Every structure is written in structure tokens, then in C-alpha cells.
Amino acid sequence: MSNVICSCTLGDYARVRLHLSRMLHREIEQLYNDVDEEGGNICEVELKCCRREFYINPTDEKPEVGKAVIVEADGGHDYGIVYSTGVIAAKKMKLKGFDEKKDKLDTIIRFAEESDTEQFRLVRKREPEIRDVCLSKIKGHGLDMKLVDVELRLDQQKVTVFYTATHRVDFRALVRDLASEFKARIQMVQITTREEARRANSFGACGCVLCCSSWIQKIHANPFAEKQQASEYSHGDNHAHNVIGQCNRPKCCLGYSKNEKCSKNRTDNYPPLGSRVTTADGTAIIESINPAKKEIILRYPADGKEVLISLKEFTSMFVKK
């Protein structure tokens, strides 16, 4: 993957997502209007790079979606945008596995002012410079790691460095250099390729924002319960570029669009790959199958010629009635 270029929180993508969230709230309010809201003081706040956390609103005033707030952040404070509130935020928190009674949540300190928004913009402008310094330090120490992103907190007292690596990295000397350089606390966070794709907040092959960046609450290690039939990977809608996402892992959306029964039924009427059939032109081998178009490709070993026939034609030729 390329370096993270994200316009969330204050960018165009954020405005679109917030607009959709407002539409969802209007629809949900009609369904839950007479329900006693549990967790009505819970707010889902979006931070930098599509990172959404849950916070407690200690005030009686319910913030609107899109409202800028200042939240607690590990001994300091940070800037975020309210993404959902009320019933929707409470249900999302349950989907993520949080329990309001057991898990301690941070609180919203106050609503952000114009000066806070301006300070946040200045902090974002400093991050490319911090990234360049981190890259030079990593290269100077000869560390085998890929720098994904850096995040400077609003109070500028903490710098979080996100990286990927295939093995354990001893970055103690790097942390000391960065701490002396920026006069702030340094946190090194190793993330997976799925998290890297999520932070990128880019578009998938379908033309939509990645599911992991937009709506999925949990990133699954592997959405497939079992490996699919080999015939589904040969051709058709499950070709490699349709199966593998930007994280070089199986796409998360496939785990919601297909199930085991559907995968089996699609190839029940097809012969096994590699089987031989006798035609008028000689012996042929079933080279590949396209379940989406209901087509079969036959290859003749004698001259290497390939012939495309439909499932209906294949059934009439080779299946006994």
C-alpha cells in the first residue's frame, strides 16, 4: 500500500459520512421515539484517520452529529467530531463488544470552539514534517519497518507512530531520538495491513469507501469460514482482483455477501475442473468454469485450442437424460 493520505475529520469524505449519519439518526428516531434510551449519554466520536471511540457526555445537552468536541486522551485532550449519539451509539458500542458497566470510557471535556478547530488545523500541518523526521530516523537506525502514519495529539504532548513490520523491532533508540526531537511522549503502535487500509480511508474496486473505513465495527481476521471451491477462483466474479482487497487480504465485504450454501450450489451442476470429455473434435479437458456467466472453457491438448460453451450446451452434449 502507498502512504496514508487521509482527508477525514475535516475533509470532504467526513462531510459525506456525517450527512449519511444524520440521515440514519432521523430514521432511527422514528423507530425508537417512545423507547427509554439506555446509554443515552454515550457518544461515538470520530478522531483522525477514521478512528472512532466511545465517550461519555457528562452534560445534559445532547450534541448533534457533526459537532466538534474536546475529549480526554491518555492524560491529555484531543479533537474529534461527534459521529453518532443516543441509541445508535449505544448499539454500535455493543457491536464492538464494549460494556458501559464494565469498561471504563473517557468523557467529553467540552464542546470545541473556533480556536480549537484552528489549533487542530495547525497540528495537522505539522504532521508531514514529523513524518519526514521519523522516516529519516528510521533509516538512520537501519530498522526493518514500514512507517504508515504519524499522529500528533491536539495538546502536542504525545506523538503516535503507526508502523507495520513482519517481525519484532527494537525501537528503543528510535523512541529516545524522537522524544528529544519533538519534546513529547512517543508511542509506537504496530498495526496490521487491514488497519493500514482502514486508516487510508480510500476507495475500493467497487467505487465506494472501504467497508473497514466506513461502517464495519470490527475488522475480522478472515471473513471466510472455509476455503471456497477452486472453480470459483478460476474465472468469474471471484477472480483475484475481486477477492483481494487493498490490504492484500480477503475482502471483508465478501464475508457478508456470500455463504457456504450459496458457494456450493453455484458449482453443483458443473463437472470437476481438469476432467476429460469426448467431443466430436476429440478429447478435451475442462480448463475453467465461470459460474456467473454459466460458461465452461474446454481445452484440446492436441493443439491447445480452447472452446467456450454454455452450461446448457454442455448439459445437452454430455449429461445423460
PDB file of C-alpha atoms in Angstrom:
ATOM      1  CA  MET A   1       0.000   0.000   0.000  1.00  0.00           C
ATOM      2  CA  SER A   2       1.036   3.554  -0.559  1.00  0.00           C
ATOM      3  CA  ASN A   3       1.471   6.075   2.205  1.00  0.00           C
ATOM      4  CA  VAL A   4      -1.649   7.118   4.067  1.00  0.00           C
ATOM      5  CA  ILE A   5      -3.341  10.175   2.588  1.00  0.00           C
ATOM      6  CA  CYS A   6      -6.484  10.798   4.580  1.00  0.00           C
ATOM      7  CA  SER A   7      -8.842  13.775   4.461  1.00  0.00           C
ATOM      8  CA  CYS A   8     -11.097  12.628   7.279  1.00  0.00           C
ATOM      9  CA  THR A   9     -12.371  14.630  10.272  1.00  0.00           C
ATOM     10  CA  LEU A  10     -12.350  17.971   8.428  1.00  0.00           C
ATOM     11  CA  GLY A  11     -12.294  16.768   4.812  1.00  0.00           C
ATOM     12  CA  ASP A  12     -14.860  16.072   2.109  1.00  0.00           C
ATOM     13  CA  TYR A  13     -15.214  12.390   2.981  1.00  0.00           C
ATOM     14  CA  ALA A  14     -16.076  13.333   6.557  1.00  0.00           C
ATOM     15  CA  ARG A  15     -18.846  15.658   5.415  1.00  0.00           C
ATOM     16  CA  VAL A  16     -20.383  12.893   3.313  1.00  0.00           C
ATOM     17  CA  ARG A  17     -20.201  10.380   6.169  1.00  0.00           C
ATOM     18  CA  LEU A  18     -21.685  12.845   8.632  1.00  0.00           C
ATOM     19  CA  HIS A  19     -24.526  13.598   6.220  1.00  0.00           C
ATOM     20  CA  LEU A  20     -25.310   9.878   5.991  1.00  0.00           C
ATOM     21  CA  SER A  21     -25.108   9.584   9.773  1.00  0.00           C
ATOM     22  CA  ARG A  22     -27.622  12.416  10.182  1.00  0.00           C
ATOM     23  CA  MET A  23     -29.994  10.666   7.773  1.00  0.00           C
ATOM     24  CA  LEU A  24     -29.651   7.461   9.817  1.00  0.00           C
ATOM     25  CA  HIS A  25     -30.404   9.320  13.043  1.00  0.00           C
ATOM     26  CA  ARG A  26     -33.569  10.813  11.581  1.00  0.00           C
ATOM     27  CA  GLU A  27     -34.773   7.371  10.521  1.00  0.00           C
ATOM     28  CA  ILE A  28     -33.895   5.730  13.848  1.00  0.00           C
ATOM     29  CA  GLU A  29     -35.586   8.455  15.889  1.00  0.00           C
ATOM     30  CA  GLN A  30     -38.895   7.495  14.296  1.00  0.00           C
ATOM     31  CA  LEU A  31     -38.396   3.866  15.356  1.00  0.00           C
ATOM     32  CA  TYR A  32     -37.116   4.468  18.898  1.00  0.00           C
ATOM     33  CA  ASN A  33     -39.019   7.633  19.709  1.00  0.00           C
ATOM     34  CA  ASP A  34     -41.004   6.095  22.568  1.00  0.00           C
ATOM     35  CA  VAL A  35     -38.228   3.833  23.861  1.00  0.00           C
ATOM     36  CA  ASP A  36     -36.389   4.622  27.061  1.00  0.00           C
ATOM     37  CA  GLU A  37     -32.854   5.048  25.762  1.00  0.00           C
ATOM     38  CA  GLU A  38     -30.209   3.068  27.584  1.00  0.00           C
ATOM     39  CA  GLY A  39     -26.830   4.701  27.333  1.00  0.00           C
ATOM     40  CA  GLY A  40     -28.331   7.989  26.194  1.00  0.00           C
ATOM     41  CA  ASN A  41     -25.185   9.778  27.351  1.00  0.00           C
ATOM     42  CA  ILE A  42     -22.935   7.710  25.055  1.00  0.00           C
ATOM     43  CA  CYS A  43     -21.383   9.449  22.051  1.00  0.00           C
ATOM     44  CA  GLU A  44     -19.334   7.972  19.246  1.00  0.00           C
ATOM     45  CA  VAL A  45     -16.583  10.422  18.329  1.00  0.00           C
ATOM     46  CA  GLU A  46     -14.509  10.233  15.165  1.00  0.00           C
ATOM     47  CA  LEU A  47     -10.849  11.097  15.555  1.00  0.00           C
ATOM     48  CA  LYS A  48      -8.102  11.280  12.955  1.00  0.00           C
ATOM     49  CA  CYS A  49      -7.908   8.561  10.271  1.00  0.00           C
ATOM     50  CA  CYS A  50     -11.410   7.149  10.792  1.00  0.00           C
ATOM     51  CA  ARG A  51     -10.613   6.114  14.370  1.00  0.00           C
ATOM     52  CA  ARG A  52     -13.896   6.109  16.262  1.00  0.00           C
ATOM     53  CA  GLU A  53     -14.102   5.826  20.043  1.00  0.00           C
ATOM     54  CA  PHE A  54     -16.949   5.954  22.543  1.00  0.00           C
ATOM     55  CA  TYR A  55     -17.143   8.666  25.195  1.00  0.00           C
ATOM     56  CA  ILE A  56     -19.488   9.655  27.994  1.00  0.00           C
ATOM     57  CA  ASN A  57     -21.205  13.004  27.732  1.00  0.00           C
ATOM     58  CA  PRO A  58     -21.371  14.325  31.334  1.00  0.00           C
ATOM     59  CA  THR A  59     -23.650  17.242  30.433  1.00  0.00           C
ATOM     60  CA  ASP A  60     -27.398  17.201  29.923  1.00  0.00           C
ATOM     61  CA  GLU A  61     -27.018  18.797  26.498  1.00  0.00           C
ATOM     62  CA  LYS A  62     -27.124  16.222  23.706  1.00  0.00           C
ATOM     63  CA  PRO A  63     -24.569  17.100  20.994  1.00  0.00           C
ATOM     64  CA  GLU A  64     -25.652  16.960  17.380  1.00  0.00           C
ATOM     65  CA  VAL A  65     -23.937  14.796  14.771  1.00  0.00           C
ATOM     66  CA  GLY A  66     -21.041  16.768  13.306  1.00  0.00           C
ATOM     67  CA  LYS A  67     -20.416  18.782  16.465  1.00  0.00           C
ATOM     68  CA  ALA A  68     -16.733  19.291  17.289  1.00  0.00           C
ATOM     69  CA  VAL A  69     -15.746  18.279  20.820  1.00  0.00           C
ATOM     70  CA  ILE A  70     -12.664  18.104  23.028  1.00  0.00           C
ATOM     71  CA  VAL A  71     -12.242  14.662  24.599  1.00  0.00           C
ATOM     72  CA  GLU A  72      -9.985  13.038  27.159  1.00  0.00           C
ATOM     73  CA  ALA A  73      -6.977  11.269  25.676  1.00  0.00           C
ATOM     74  CA  ASP A  74      -4.495   9.424  27.890  1.00  0.00           C
ATOM     75  CA  GLY A  75      -3.672  12.193  30.324  1.00  0.00           C
ATOM     76  CA  GLY A  76      -4.337  14.962  27.822  1.00  0.00           C
ATOM     77  CA  HIS A  77      -7.013  16.074  25.390  1.00  0.00           C
ATOM     78  CA  ASP A  78      -7.742  15.659  21.718  1.00  0.00           C
ATOM     79  CA  TYR A  79     -10.063  16.954  19.000  1.00  0.00           C
ATOM     80  CA  GLY A  80     -12.910  14.931  17.496  1.00  0.00           C
ATOM     81  CA  ILE A  81     -16.232  15.094  15.691  1.00  0.00           C
ATOM     82  CA  VAL A  82     -19.425  13.562  17.077  1.00  0.00           C
ATOM     83  CA  TYR A  83     -20.383  10.751  14.701  1.00  0.00           C
ATOM     84  CA  SER A  84     -23.384   9.200  16.460  1.00  0.00           C
ATOM     85  CA  THR A  85     -25.301   9.594  19.711  1.00  0.00           C
ATOM     86  CA  GLY A  86     -28.091   8.007  21.731  1.00  0.00           C
ATOM     87  CA  VAL A  87     -29.478   4.624  20.710  1.00  0.00           C
ATOM     88  CA  ILE A  88     -27.274   4.322  17.619  1.00  0.00           C
ATOM     89  CA  ALA A  89     -24.063   4.934  19.585  1.00  0.00           C
ATOM     90  CA  ALA A  90     -25.152   2.503  22.295  1.00  0.00           C
ATOM     91  CA  LYS A  91     -25.909  -0.241  19.763  1.00  0.00           C
ATOM     92  CA  LYS A  92     -22.600   0.334  17.965  1.00  0.00           C
ATOM     93  CA  MET A  93     -20.788   0.056  21.270  1.00  0.00           C
ATOM     94  CA  LYS A  94     -22.418  -3.337  21.902  1.00  0.00           C
ATOM     95  CA  LEU A  95     -21.430  -4.500  18.402  1.00  0.00           C
ATOM     96  CA  LYS A  96     -17.831  -3.637  19.218  1.00  0.00           C
ATOM     97  CA  GLY A  97     -18.007  -5.659  22.412  1.00  0.00           C
ATOM     98  CA  PHE A  98     -17.923  -2.759  24.883  1.00  0.00           C
ATOM     99  CA  ASP A  99     -19.903  -2.868  28.104  1.00  0.00           C
ATOM    100  CA  GLU A 100     -20.690   0.503  29.658  1.00  0.00           C
ATOM    101  CA  LYS A 101     -20.854  -1.026  33.132  1.00  0.00           C
ATOM    102  CA  LYS A 102     -17.561  -2.948  32.913  1.00  0.00           C
ATOM    103  CA  ASP A 103     -15.397  -0.942  30.511  1.00  0.00           C
ATOM    104  CA  LYS A 104     -14.336   2.494  31.652  1.00  0.00           C
ATOM    105  CA  LEU A 105     -14.984   5.124  28.994  1.00  0.00           C
ATOM    106  CA  ASP A 106     -13.348   8.521  28.730  1.00  0.00           C
ATOM    107  CA  THR A 107     -15.502  11.625  28.849  1.00  0.00           C
ATOM    108  CA  ILE A 108     -16.153  14.585  26.607  1.00  0.00           C
ATOM    109  CA  ILE A 109     -14.498  17.580  28.254  1.00  0.00           C
ATOM    110  CA  ARG A 110     -16.358  20.323  26.398  1.00  0.00           C
ATOM    111  CA  PHE A 111     -17.602  21.458  23.033  1.00  0.00           C
ATOM    112  CA  ALA A 112     -14.861  22.738  20.756  1.00  0.00           C
ATOM    113  CA  GLU A 113     -14.547  26.399  19.925  1.00  0.00           C
ATOM    114  CA  GLU A 114     -13.254  28.057  16.778  1.00  0.00           C
ATOM    115  CA  SER A 115      -9.825  28.429  18.349  1.00  0.00           C
ATOM    116  CA  ASP A 116      -9.692  24.669  18.938  1.00  0.00           C
ATOM    117  CA  THR A 117     -10.522  23.975  15.296  1.00  0.00           C
ATOM    118  CA  GLU A 118      -7.814  26.373  14.174  1.00  0.00           C
ATOM    119  CA  GLN A 119      -5.305  24.726  16.504  1.00  0.00           C
ATOM    120  CA  PHE A 120      -6.272  21.336  15.118  1.00  0.00           C
ATOM    121  CA  ARG A 121      -5.549  22.559  11.587  1.00  0.00           C
ATOM    122  CA  LEU A 122      -2.126  23.783  12.707  1.00  0.00           C
ATOM    123  CA  VAL A 123      -1.400  20.422  14.328  1.00  0.00           C
ATOM    124  CA  ARG A 124      -2.323  18.636  11.106  1.00  0.00           C
ATOM    125  CA  LYS A 125       0.074  20.873   9.180  1.00  0.00           C
ATOM    126  CA  ARG A 126       2.926  19.812  11.475  1.00  0.00           C
ATOM    127  CA  GLU A 127       2.398  16.096  10.878  1.00  0.00           C
ATOM    128  CA  PRO A 128       4.082  15.894   7.423  1.00  0.00           C
ATOM    129  CA  GLU A 129       7.220  17.426   8.957  1.00  0.00           C
ATOM    130  CA  ILE A 130       7.076  14.934  11.847  1.00  0.00           C
ATOM    131  CA  ARG A 131       6.654  12.102   9.350  1.00  0.00           C
ATOM    132  CA  ASP A 132       9.750  13.167   7.399  1.00  0.00           C
ATOM    133  CA  VAL A 133      11.794  13.274  10.594  1.00  0.00           C
ATOM    134  CA  CYS A 134      10.548   9.808  11.592  1.00  0.00           C
ATOM    135  CA  LEU A 135      11.464   8.399   8.179  1.00  0.00           C
ATOM    136  CA  SER A 136      14.988   9.785   8.390  1.00  0.00           C
ATOM    137  CA  LYS A 137      15.430   8.466  11.940  1.00  0.00           C
ATOM    138  CA  ILE A 138      14.181   5.001  10.969  1.00  0.00           C
ATOM    139  CA  LYS A 139      16.571   4.932   8.031  1.00  0.00           C
ATOM    140  CA  GLY A 140      19.410   6.165  10.235  1.00  0.00           C
ATOM    141  CA  HIS A 141      18.862   3.374  12.752  1.00  0.00           C
ATOM    142  CA  GLY A 142      18.519   0.806   9.976  1.00  0.00           C
ATOM    143  CA  LEU A 143      15.206  -0.552  11.269  1.00  0.00           C
ATOM    144  CA  ASP A 144      13.266  -3.003   9.110  1.00  0.00           C
ATOM    145  CA  MET A 145       9.823  -1.453   9.474  1.00  0.00           C
ATOM    146  CA  LYS A 146       7.361   0.487   7.334  1.00  0.00           C
ATOM    147  CA  LEU A 147       6.137   3.828   8.628  1.00  0.00           C
ATOM    148  CA  VAL A 148       2.396   4.083   7.959  1.00  0.00           C
ATOM    149  CA  ASP A 149       1.294   7.273   9.661  1.00  0.00           C
ATOM    150  CA  VAL A 150       2.045   9.679  12.485  1.00  0.00           C
ATOM    151  CA  GLU A 151      -0.477  11.396  14.725  1.00  0.00           C
ATOM    152  CA  LEU A 152       0.195  14.482  16.844  1.00  0.00           C
ATOM    153  CA  ARG A 153      -2.301  14.992  19.639  1.00  0.00           C
ATOM    154  CA  LEU A 154      -4.092  18.323  19.938  1.00  0.00           C
ATOM    155  CA  ASP A 155      -2.183  19.334  23.079  1.00  0.00           C
ATOM    156  CA  GLN A 156       1.089  18.400  21.257  1.00  0.00           C
ATOM    157  CA  GLN A 157       2.234  16.350  24.254  1.00  0.00           C
ATOM    158  CA  LYS A 158       2.123  12.974  22.505  1.00  0.00           C
ATOM    159  CA  VAL A 159       3.192  11.660  19.096  1.00  0.00           C
ATOM    160  CA  THR A 160       1.833   8.277  17.970  1.00  0.00           C
ATOM    161  CA  VAL A 161       3.778   6.442  15.278  1.00  0.00           C
ATOM    162  CA  PHE A 162       1.928   3.715  13.376  1.00  0.00           C
ATOM    163  CA  TYR A 163       4.036   1.128  11.562  1.00  0.00           C
ATOM    164  CA  THR A 164       3.938  -2.351  10.075  1.00  0.00           C
ATOM    165  CA  ALA A 165       6.652  -4.992  10.382  1.00  0.00           C
ATOM    166  CA  THR A 166       6.990  -8.709   9.740  1.00  0.00           C
ATOM    167  CA  HIS A 167       8.933  -9.346  12.947  1.00  0.00           C
ATOM    168  CA  ARG A 168       9.800  -7.828  16.311  1.00  0.00           C
ATOM    169  CA  VAL A 169      11.529  -4.440  16.085  1.00  0.00           C
ATOM    170  CA  ASP A 170      13.795  -2.980  18.765  1.00  0.00           C
ATOM    171  CA  PHE A 171      12.911   0.720  18.505  1.00  0.00           C
ATOM    172  CA  ARG A 172      14.140   1.914  21.922  1.00  0.00           C
ATOM    173  CA  ALA A 173      16.905   4.069  20.432  1.00  0.00           C
ATOM    174  CA  LEU A 174      14.444   5.472  17.891  1.00  0.00           C
ATOM    175  CA  VAL A 175      11.995   6.456  20.631  1.00  0.00           C
ATOM    176  CA  ARG A 176      14.732   8.276  22.540  1.00  0.00           C
ATOM    177  CA  ASP A 177      15.730  10.253  19.444  1.00  0.00           C
ATOM    178  CA  LEU A 178      12.144  11.173  18.598  1.00  0.00           C
ATOM    179  CA  ALA A 179      11.375  12.198  22.188  1.00  0.00           C
ATOM    180  CA  SER A 180      14.361  14.537  22.293  1.00  0.00           C
ATOM    181  CA  GLU A 181      13.469  15.896  18.853  1.00  0.00           C
ATOM    182  CA  PHE A 182       9.788  16.703  19.491  1.00  0.00           C
ATOM    183  CA  LYS A 183       9.851  17.174  23.299  1.00  0.00           C
ATOM    184  CA  ALA A 184       6.812  14.921  23.599  1.00  0.00           C
ATOM    185  CA  ARG A 185       5.891  11.398  24.625  1.00  0.00           C
ATOM    186  CA  ILE A 186       6.341   8.868  21.821  1.00  0.00           C
ATOM    187  CA  GLN A 187       4.051   5.865  21.360  1.00  0.00           C
ATOM    188  CA  MET A 188       4.916   3.185  18.807  1.00  0.00           C
ATOM    189  CA  VAL A 189       1.891   1.219  17.552  1.00  0.00           C
ATOM    190  CA  GLN A 190       2.307  -1.808  15.300  1.00  0.00           C
ATOM    191  CA  ILE A 191      -0.748  -2.335  13.096  1.00  0.00           C
ATOM    192  CA  THR A 192      -1.843  -4.922  10.550  1.00  0.00           C
ATOM    193  CA  THR A 193      -2.321  -4.380   6.839  1.00  0.00           C
ATOM    194  CA  ARG A 194      -6.081  -4.282   7.439  1.00  0.00           C
ATOM    195  CA  GLU A 195      -5.638  -1.413   9.885  1.00  0.00           C
ATOM    196  CA  GLU A 196      -3.359   0.292   7.366  1.00  0.00           C
ATOM    197  CA  ALA A 197      -6.090   0.106   4.735  1.00  0.00           C
ATOM    198  CA  ARG A 198      -8.638   1.372   7.246  1.00  0.00           C
ATOM    199  CA  ARG A 199      -6.541   4.428   8.087  1.00  0.00           C
ATOM    200  CA  ALA A 200      -6.072   5.201   4.389  1.00  0.00           C
ATOM    201  CA  ASN A 201      -9.832   5.857   4.061  1.00  0.00           C
ATOM    202  CA  SER A 202      -9.647   5.281   0.299  1.00  0.00           C
ATOM    203  CA  PHE A 203     -11.985   3.765  -2.276  1.00  0.00           C
ATOM    204  CA  GLY A 204     -12.272   0.106  -3.162  1.00  0.00           C
ATOM    205  CA  ALA A 205     -12.685  -1.541  -6.566  1.00  0.00           C
ATOM    206  CA  CYS A 206     -16.476  -1.172  -6.192  1.00  0.00           C
ATOM    207  CA  GLY A 207     -16.146   2.626  -6.206  1.00  0.00           C
ATOM    208  CA  CYS A 208     -17.267   3.006  -2.589  1.00  0.00           C
ATOM    209  CA  VAL A 209     -15.264   3.906   0.503  1.00  0.00           C
ATOM    210  CA  LEU A 210     -13.679   0.812   2.062  1.00  0.00           C
ATOM    211  CA  CYS A 211     -16.050  -1.066   4.370  1.00  0.00           C
ATOM    212  CA  CYS A 212     -13.457  -1.082   7.162  1.00  0.00           C
ATOM    213  CA  SER A 213     -13.255   2.734   6.988  1.00  0.00           C
ATOM    214  CA  SER A 214     -16.956   3.434   6.657  1.00  0.00           C
ATOM    215  CA  TRP A 215     -19.203   1.059   8.605  1.00  0.00           C
ATOM    216  CA  ILE A 216     -17.618  -2.186   9.840  1.00  0.00           C
ATOM    217  CA  GLN A 217     -17.235  -2.014  13.615  1.00  0.00           C
ATOM    218  CA  LYS A 218     -14.748  -4.889  13.892  1.00  0.00           C
ATOM    219  CA  ILE A 219     -12.087  -5.906  11.387  1.00  0.00           C
ATOM    220  CA  HIS A 220     -12.205  -9.667  11.010  1.00  0.00           C
ATOM    221  CA  ALA A 221      -9.027 -11.690  10.648  1.00  0.00           C
ATOM    222  CA  ASN A 222     -10.616 -13.753   7.873  1.00  0.00           C
ATOM    223  CA  PRO A 223     -14.266 -13.402   6.858  1.00  0.00           C
ATOM    224  CA  PHE A 224     -14.381 -16.848   5.243  1.00  0.00           C
ATOM    225  CA  ALA A 225     -15.353 -19.779   7.456  1.00  0.00           C
ATOM    226  CA  GLU A 226     -13.957 -22.265   4.925  1.00  0.00           C
ATOM    227  CA  LYS A 227     -11.982 -22.011   1.705  1.00  0.00           C
ATOM    228  CA  GLN A 228     -14.187 -21.676  -1.306  1.00  0.00           C
ATOM    229  CA  GLN A 229     -14.211 -24.038  -4.255  1.00  0.00           C
ATOM    230  CA  ALA A 230     -11.199 -23.713  -6.554  1.00  0.00           C
ATOM    231  CA  SER A 231     -13.521 -23.324  -9.528  1.00  0.00           C
ATOM    232  CA  GLU A 232     -14.820 -20.056  -8.109  1.00  0.00           C
ATOM    233  CA  TYR A 233     -11.329 -18.562  -8.181  1.00  0.00           C
ATOM    234  CA  SER A 234     -10.536 -19.582 -11.746  1.00  0.00           C
ATOM    235  CA  HIS A 235     -12.837 -17.123 -13.527  1.00  0.00           C
ATOM    236  CA  GLY A 236     -15.956 -15.133 -12.815  1.00  0.00           C
ATOM    237  CA  ASP A 237     -16.848 -12.679 -10.089  1.00  0.00           C
ATOM    238  CA  ASN A 238     -14.393 -14.189  -7.589  1.00  0.00           C
ATOM    239  CA  HIS A 239     -11.273 -13.562  -9.654  1.00  0.00           C
ATOM    240  CA  ALA A 240      -8.198 -12.484  -7.686  1.00  0.00           C
ATOM    241  CA  HIS A 241      -8.733  -8.747  -8.142  1.00  0.00           C
ATOM    242  CA  ASN A 242     -12.296  -9.127  -6.842  1.00  0.00           C
ATOM    243  CA  VAL A 243     -11.323 -11.270  -3.859  1.00  0.00           C
ATOM    244  CA  ILE A 244      -8.206  -9.494  -2.513  1.00  0.00           C
ATOM    245  CA  GLY A 245      -8.564  -6.012  -1.079  1.00  0.00           C
ATOM    246  CA  GLN A 246      -6.070  -3.180  -0.700  1.00  0.00           C
ATOM    247  CA  CYS A 247      -4.764  -4.837   2.464  1.00  0.00           C
ATOM    248  CA  ASN A 248      -3.686  -7.914   0.420  1.00  0.00           C
ATOM    249  CA  ARG A 249      -6.178  -9.950   2.433  1.00  0.00           C
ATOM    250  CA  PRO A 250      -9.625 -11.338   1.501  1.00  0.00           C
ATOM    251  CA  LYS A 251     -12.140  -8.529   1.314  1.00  0.00           C
ATOM    252  CA  CYS A 252     -14.270  -8.111   4.425  1.00  0.00           C
ATOM    253  CA  CYS A 253     -17.422  -7.483   2.362  1.00  0.00           C
ATOM    254  CA  LEU A 254     -17.277 -10.996   0.877  1.00  0.00           C
ATOM    255  CA  GLY A 255     -17.976 -12.458   4.290  1.00  0.00           C
ATOM    256  CA  TYR A 256     -21.354 -10.688   4.290  1.00  0.00           C
ATOM    257  CA  SER A 257     -22.350 -11.229   0.657  1.00  0.00           C
ATOM    258  CA  LYS A 258     -21.811 -14.988   0.394  1.00  0.00           C
ATOM    259  CA  ASN A 259     -22.361 -18.039   2.497  1.00  0.00           C
ATOM    260  CA  GLU A 260     -21.309 -21.662   2.373  1.00  0.00           C
ATOM    261  CA  LYS A 261     -24.617 -22.909   0.971  1.00  0.00           C
ATOM    262  CA  CYS A 262     -24.542 -20.375  -1.838  1.00  0.00           C
ATOM    263  CA  SER A 263     -20.935 -21.241  -2.749  1.00  0.00           C
ATOM    264  CA  LYS A 264     -21.734 -24.936  -3.030  1.00  0.00           C
ATOM    265  CA  ASN A 265     -24.942 -24.515  -5.003  1.00  0.00           C
ATOM    266  CA  ARG A 266     -23.232 -22.434  -7.646  1.00  0.00           C
ATOM    267  CA  THR A 267     -20.962 -25.293  -8.731  1.00  0.00           C
ATOM    268  CA  ASP A 268     -23.213 -28.304  -8.094  1.00  0.00           C
ATOM    269  CA  ASN A 269     -24.228 -28.518 -11.756  1.00  0.00           C
ATOM    270  CA  TYR A 270     -20.679 -28.218 -13.101  1.00  0.00           C
ATOM    271  CA  PRO A 271     -18.177 -31.010 -13.762  1.00  0.00           C
ATOM    272  CA  PRO A 272     -14.894 -31.092 -11.817  1.00  0.00           C
ATOM    273  CA  LEU A 273     -12.035 -28.995 -13.140  1.00  0.00           C
ATOM    274  CA  GLY A 274      -9.494 -30.995 -15.120  1.00  0.00           C
ATOM    275  CA  SER A 275     -11.894 -33.791 -16.064  1.00  0.00           C
ATOM    276  CA  ARG A 276     -11.781 -35.130 -19.635  1.00  0.00           C
ATOM    277  CA  VAL A 277     -14.712 -35.252 -22.006  1.00  0.00           C
ATOM    278  CA  THR A 278     -15.014 -36.673 -25.511  1.00  0.00           C
ATOM    279  CA  THR A 279     -16.362 -34.337 -28.176  1.00  0.00           C
ATOM    280  CA  ALA A 280     -16.789 -34.513 -31.939  1.00  0.00           C
ATOM    281  CA  ASP A 281     -13.404 -32.789 -32.329  1.00  0.00           C
ATOM    282  CA  GLY A 282     -11.598 -35.163 -29.963  1.00  0.00           C
ATOM    283  CA  THR A 283     -10.786 -35.413 -26.255  1.00  0.00           C
ATOM    284  CA  ALA A 284     -10.961 -32.129 -24.334  1.00  0.00           C
ATOM    285  CA  ILE A 285     -10.122 -31.046 -20.790  1.00  0.00           C
ATOM    286  CA  ILE A 286     -12.358 -28.777 -18.712  1.00  0.00           C
ATOM    287  CA  GLU A 287      -9.969 -25.858 -18.313  1.00  0.00           C
ATOM    288  CA  SER A 288     -12.062 -23.372 -16.307  1.00  0.00           C
ATOM    289  CA  ILE A 289     -15.600 -22.534 -15.228  1.00  0.00           C
ATOM    290  CA  ASN A 290     -17.387 -19.200 -14.991  1.00  0.00           C
ATOM    291  CA  PRO A 291     -20.367 -19.723 -12.644  1.00  0.00           C
ATOM    292  CA  ALA A 292     -21.550 -16.117 -13.027  1.00  0.00           C
ATOM    293  CA  LYS A 293     -21.984 -16.381 -16.804  1.00  0.00           C
ATOM    294  CA  LYS A 294     -22.723 -20.136 -16.762  1.00  0.00           C
ATOM    295  CA  GLU A 295     -19.894 -20.852 -19.178  1.00  0.00           C
ATOM    296  CA  ILE A 296     -17.279 -23.603 -19.475  1.00  0.00           C
ATOM    297  CA  ILE A 297     -13.944 -23.458 -21.311  1.00  0.00           C
ATOM    298  CA  LEU A 298     -12.743 -26.676 -22.949  1.00  0.00           C
ATOM    299  CA  ARG A 299      -9.081 -27.097 -23.944  1.00  0.00           C
ATOM    300  CA  TYR A 300      -7.910 -29.608 -26.541  1.00  0.00           C
ATOM    301  CA  PRO A 301      -4.448 -30.951 -25.570  1.00  0.00           C
ATOM    302  CA  ALA A 302      -3.619 -31.907 -29.148  1.00  0.00           C
ATOM    303  CA  ASP A 303      -3.379 -28.350 -30.479  1.00  0.00           C
ATOM    304  CA  GLY A 304      -4.019 -26.250 -27.347  1.00  0.00           C
ATOM    305  CA  LYS A 305      -7.220 -24.791 -28.779  1.00  0.00           C
ATOM    306  CA  GLU A 306      -9.789 -23.500 -26.296  1.00  0.00           C
ATOM    307  CA  VAL A 307     -13.536 -23.524 -26.878  1.00  0.00           C
ATOM    308  CA  LEU A 308     -16.120 -21.626 -24.844  1.00  0.00           C
ATOM    309  CA  ILE A 309     -19.514 -23.300 -24.423  1.00  0.00           C
ATOM    310  CA  SER A 310     -22.514 -22.567 -22.242  1.00  0.00           C
ATOM    311  CA  LEU A 311     -23.716 -24.779 -19.408  1.00  0.00           C
ATOM    312  CA  LYS A 312     -26.882 -25.541 -21.350  1.00  0.00           C
ATOM    313  CA  GLU A 313     -24.866 -26.706 -24.350  1.00  0.00           C
ATOM    314  CA  PHE A 314     -22.541 -28.759 -22.150  1.00  0.00           C
ATOM    315  CA  THR A 315     -25.517 -30.442 -20.450  1.00  0.00           C
ATOM    316  CA  SER A 316     -27.118 -31.355 -23.755  1.00  0.00           C
ATOM    317  CA  MET A 317     -23.854 -32.839 -25.040  1.00  0.00           C
ATOM    318  CA  PHE A 318     -22.521 -34.801 -22.065  1.00  0.00           C
ATOM    319  CA  VAL A 319     -25.194 -35.278 -19.412  1.00  0.00           C
ATOM    320  CA  LYS A 320     -27.341 -38.405 -19.818  1.00  0.00           C
ATOM    321  CA  LYS A 321     -31.070 -37.785 -19.823  1.00  0.00           C
TER     322      LYS A 321
END
